[in-house]
Coordinates of C-alpha atoms in Angstrom, one line a residue:
M231 CA 173.5 83.3 -81.9
K232 CA 176.5 84.1 -79.6
K233 CA 178.4 85.6 -82.6
R234 CA 175.4 87.8 -83.3
I235 CA 175.1 89.0 -79.7
K236 CA 178.8 89.8 -79.7
L237 CA 178.5 91.7 -83.0
I238 CA 175.5 93.7 -81.6
T239 CA 177.4 94.4 -78.4
A240 CA 180.5 95.5 -80.4
V241 CA 178.3 97.8 -82.6
I242 CA 176.7 99.4 -79.5
A243 CA 180.0 99.9 -77.8
G244 CA 181.5 101.4 -80.9
T245 CA 178.6 103.7 -81.4
A246 CA 178.8 104.8 -77.7
I247 CA 182.5 105.5 -78.1
L248 CA 181.9 107.5 -81.3
I249 CA 179.1 109.6 -79.8
G250 CA 181.2 110.2 -76.7
S251 CA 184.2 111.3 -78.9
V252 CA 182.0 113.7 -80.9
W253 CA 180.5 115.1 -77.7
L254 CA 184.0 115.7 -76.2
I255 CA 185.2 117.3 -79.4
N256 CA 182.1 119.6 -79.5
E257 CA 182.5 120.5 -75.8
S258 CA 186.2 121.3 -76.2
R259 CA 185.2 124.0 -78.7
Y260 CA 183.8 126.1 -75.9
P261 CA 185.8 128.3 -73.5
N262 CA 186.6 126.9 -70.1
A263 CA 184.2 129.3 -68.3
P264 CA 181.1 128.7 -66.1
A265 CA 178.9 130.6 -68.6
F266 CA 179.6 128.0 -71.3
D267 CA 179.1 125.0 -68.9
D268 CA 175.4 125.8 -69.1
H269 CA 173.8 124.8 -72.4
F270 CA 171.1 127.5 -72.3
T271 CA 173.5 130.4 -71.5
R272 CA 175.9 129.4 -74.3
K273 CA 173.2 129.9 -76.9
F274 CA 173.4 133.6 -76.3
L275 CA 177.2 134.0 -76.2
D276 CA 179.8 134.3 -79.0
K277 CA 182.4 131.8 -77.9
D278 CA 185.0 133.4 -80.3
K279 CA 184.4 136.9 -79.0
K280 CA 185.9 137.5 -75.5
V281 CA 185.5 141.2 -75.6
A282 CA 187.5 141.9 -72.4
S283 CA 188.9 140.1 -69.4
G284 CA 186.0 138.2 -67.8
F285 CA 183.4 139.0 -70.4
Y286 CA 181.9 137.5 -73.6
E287 CA 179.5 139.1 -76.0
F288 CA 175.9 138.4 -75.4
K289 CA 173.5 138.6 -78.4
S290 CA 169.9 139.2 -77.6
K291 CA 167.4 136.8 -79.2
T292 CA 165.4 139.9 -80.3
G293 CA 168.4 140.9 -82.5
Q294 CA 168.1 144.4 -81.0
Y295 CA 171.2 144.7 -78.9
T296 CA 174.4 143.1 -77.6
I297 CA 175.9 143.4 -74.1
W298 CA 179.0 142.1 -72.3
F299 CA 178.2 139.1 -70.2
P300 CA 180.3 138.1 -67.2
E301 CA 181.8 134.7 -67.8
E302 CA 181.2 133.4 -64.2
Y303 CA 177.4 133.9 -64.5
Q304 CA 174.8 131.5 -65.8
M305 CA 171.3 132.4 -67.0
L306 CA 168.2 131.3 -65.1
H307 CA 165.6 129.7 -67.4
D308 CA 163.4 127.4 -65.4
A309 CA 160.4 129.8 -65.6
S310 CA 159.2 132.7 -67.7
E311 CA 160.0 135.1 -64.9
Y312 CA 163.7 134.4 -65.5
Y313 CA 163.6 134.4 -69.3
F314 CA 161.0 135.6 -71.7
V315 CA 161.1 137.0 -75.2
N316 CA 158.4 138.5 -77.4
G317 CA 159.6 138.9 -81.0
K318 CA 161.8 141.9 -81.5
S319 CA 160.1 144.2 -79.1
Y320 CA 160.7 142.7 -75.6
E321 CA 163.0 140.4 -73.7
N322 CA 163.9 139.9 -70.1
W323 CA 166.6 137.6 -68.6
S324 CA 168.2 136.9 -65.3
A325 CA 171.6 135.3 -64.4
S326 CA 173.3 134.4 -61.2
Y327 CA 176.7 133.4 -59.8
R328 CA 177.1 131.5 -56.6
K329 CA 180.2 131.4 -54.5
I330 CA 180.8 129.3 -51.3
T331 CA 183.7 130.1 -49.1
G332 CA 183.8 128.0 -46.0
K333 CA 180.4 128.5 -44.3
N334 CA 179.7 131.7 -46.2
K335 CA 177.4 131.4 -49.2
S336 CA 177.3 134.4 -51.6
I337 CA 174.8 134.8 -54.4
Y338 CA 175.1 137.5 -57.1
Y339 CA 172.3 138.3 -59.6
I340 CA 172.0 140.4 -62.7
K341 CA 168.8 141.2 -64.6
A342 CA 168.2 142.9 -67.9
E343 CA 164.9 143.9 -69.4
F344 CA 164.8 145.2 -73.0
L345 CA 161.8 147.2 -74.1
K346 CA 160.7 150.3 -76.0
N347 CA 159.7 153.5 -74.3
D348 CA 158.6 156.8 -75.6
R349 CA 161.6 159.1 -75.7
K350 CA 159.5 162.1 -74.6
S351 CA 158.5 160.4 -71.4
E352 CA 162.0 159.2 -70.5
P353 CA 162.3 161.4 -67.3
I354 CA 159.1 159.8 -66.0
Y355 CA 160.3 156.3 -66.7
V356 CA 163.6 157.0 -65.1
K357 CA 162.1 158.6 -62.0
K358 CA 159.7 155.7 -61.5
L359 CA 162.4 153.0 -61.9
F360 CA 164.7 154.5 -59.2
E361 CA 161.8 155.3 -56.9
E362 CA 160.7 151.6 -57.1
Q363 CA 164.2 150.1 -56.8
L364 CA 166.1 152.4 -54.6
K365 CA 163.4 154.6 -53.0
D366 CA 165.1 157.7 -54.5
S367 CA 164.2 159.4 -57.7
N368 CA 167.7 161.0 -58.1
S369 CA 170.2 159.2 -60.2
K370 CA 173.6 159.7 -61.7
E371 CA 173.9 160.2 -65.5
I372 CA 176.6 159.6 -68.0
E373 CA 176.7 159.3 -71.8
T374 CA 178.5 157.3 -74.4
S375 CA 178.4 158.1 -78.1
R376 CA 175.4 155.8 -78.5
T377 CA 173.5 155.8 -75.2
R378 CA 172.3 157.8 -72.2
I379 CA 172.9 156.0 -68.9
Y380 CA 171.2 156.7 -65.7
Y381 CA 172.4 154.7 -62.7
D382 CA 172.6 154.6 -58.9
Y383 CA 173.3 152.2 -56.1
A384 CA 172.6 151.6 -52.4
Y385 CA 172.6 149.0 -49.7
A386 CA 169.3 147.1 -49.4
Y387 CA 168.2 144.6 -46.8
F388 CA 164.9 143.3 -45.3
E389 CA 163.6 144.1 -41.9
G390 CA 160.9 141.6 -41.5
T391 CA 159.0 141.8 -44.8
E392 CA 159.9 145.5 -45.3
R393 CA 162.7 146.3 -47.7
Q394 CA 165.1 148.9 -46.4
V395 CA 167.5 151.0 -48.5
V396 CA 170.5 152.8 -47.1
H397 CA 172.2 155.3 -49.4
N398 CA 175.2 156.1 -47.1
S399 CA 178.1 154.1 -48.5
K400 CA 180.2 155.0 -45.5
V401 CA 177.7 152.9 -43.3
H402 CA 177.3 150.0 -45.8
L403 CA 178.9 149.2 -49.1
P404 CA 176.3 149.1 -51.8
N405 CA 174.9 145.7 -52.7
T406 CA 172.3 146.7 -55.2
Y407 CA 172.7 148.7 -58.4
T408 CA 170.1 149.9 -60.9
A409 CA 170.4 151.4 -64.4
Y410 CA 168.3 152.7 -67.2
V411 CA 170.1 152.7 -70.6
A412 CA 168.5 154.5 -73.5
D413 CA 169.5 154.4 -77.1
K414 CA 170.2 157.9 -78.5
N415 CA 168.9 157.0 -82.0
S416 CA 165.7 155.1 -81.2
N417 CA 163.2 154.3 -78.5
K418 CA 165.0 151.2 -77.3
V419 CA 166.0 150.9 -73.7
I420 CA 167.4 148.4 -71.2
E421 CA 166.7 148.4 -67.5
F422 CA 169.6 146.6 -65.8
S423 CA 170.1 145.7 -62.2
Y424 CA 172.7 143.9 -60.0
D425 CA 172.2 142.5 -56.5
S426 CA 174.3 140.5 -54.1
I427 CA 173.2 138.4 -51.1
G428 CA 175.3 137.1 -48.3
E429 CA 178.0 138.2 -45.8
G430 CA 181.0 140.0 -47.2
T431 CA 179.8 139.9 -50.8
E432 CA 181.1 143.4 -51.4
T433 CA 184.6 144.4 -50.6
S434 CA 185.2 147.4 -52.8
Q435 CA 182.6 150.0 -53.9
E436 CA 184.9 151.4 -56.6
K437 CA 185.6 147.9 -58.2
R438 CA 181.9 147.0 -58.2
K439 CA 180.9 150.4 -59.7
L440 CA 183.6 150.0 -62.4
W441 CA 182.4 146.5 -63.2
F442 CA 178.7 147.7 -63.4
L443 CA 179.5 150.6 -65.6
T444 CA 181.6 148.5 -67.9
I445 CA 178.6 146.3 -68.6
L446 CA 176.3 149.4 -69.1
K447 CA 178.8 151.1 -71.5
S448 CA 179.1 147.9 -73.5
I449 CA 175.4 147.9 -74.5
N450 CA 175.1 148.4 -78.3
F451 CA 171.7 148.7 -79.8
S452 CA 171.2 147.6 -83.3
E453 CA 170.8 150.1 -86.1
G454 CA 167.6 150.3 -88.2
K455 CA 164.2 151.6 -87.8
G456 CA 164.2 153.3 -84.4
R457 CA 160.5 153.8 -83.7
E458 CA 158.9 150.6 -84.8

């Protein structure tokens, strides 16, 4: 009986060691970055494709686009408001990055919403988005070979329950950015936003703007039937 117990114990211990070894080997295959520490986030990222310093390629579960994903962020997925996908026609996701320096706690958010809008009504969609997010229908516009990009930024804060927006960057560095990215060859679009919360989250407007535009310019919509 004792020999049998020892044998079972040895088998269990050996199995545990084997499982642990396999797990360590599997984990070591992923890059040493916060994004890959989260099992949900890593499902969307190509671990072998670090597209630029600080970014990995994100592949949408719709199969309709790719985008550069910042390696320090992790996707939120505890509720449908954070992640939801509907076939090939719709997807929204949010991701965050938290940084604690002494007593200061900073939180950074990005959010992307993929959908399909009528190209003829693009000016209406753009105007509505910027009025809702930044209380200003005017936006900056740039183009890549594949997309039209509308974007703008401001400083936002709450006064009681009322959200206030300041567009004067000399008074406050922007902490909220909004963009509308449209595919030139189809009716596919992505509404993308960035927000930061906390004291001293923004130290350089130019660096943040460059970072934001880098992500927007990286968006690559898949080819195929444009107006499904």
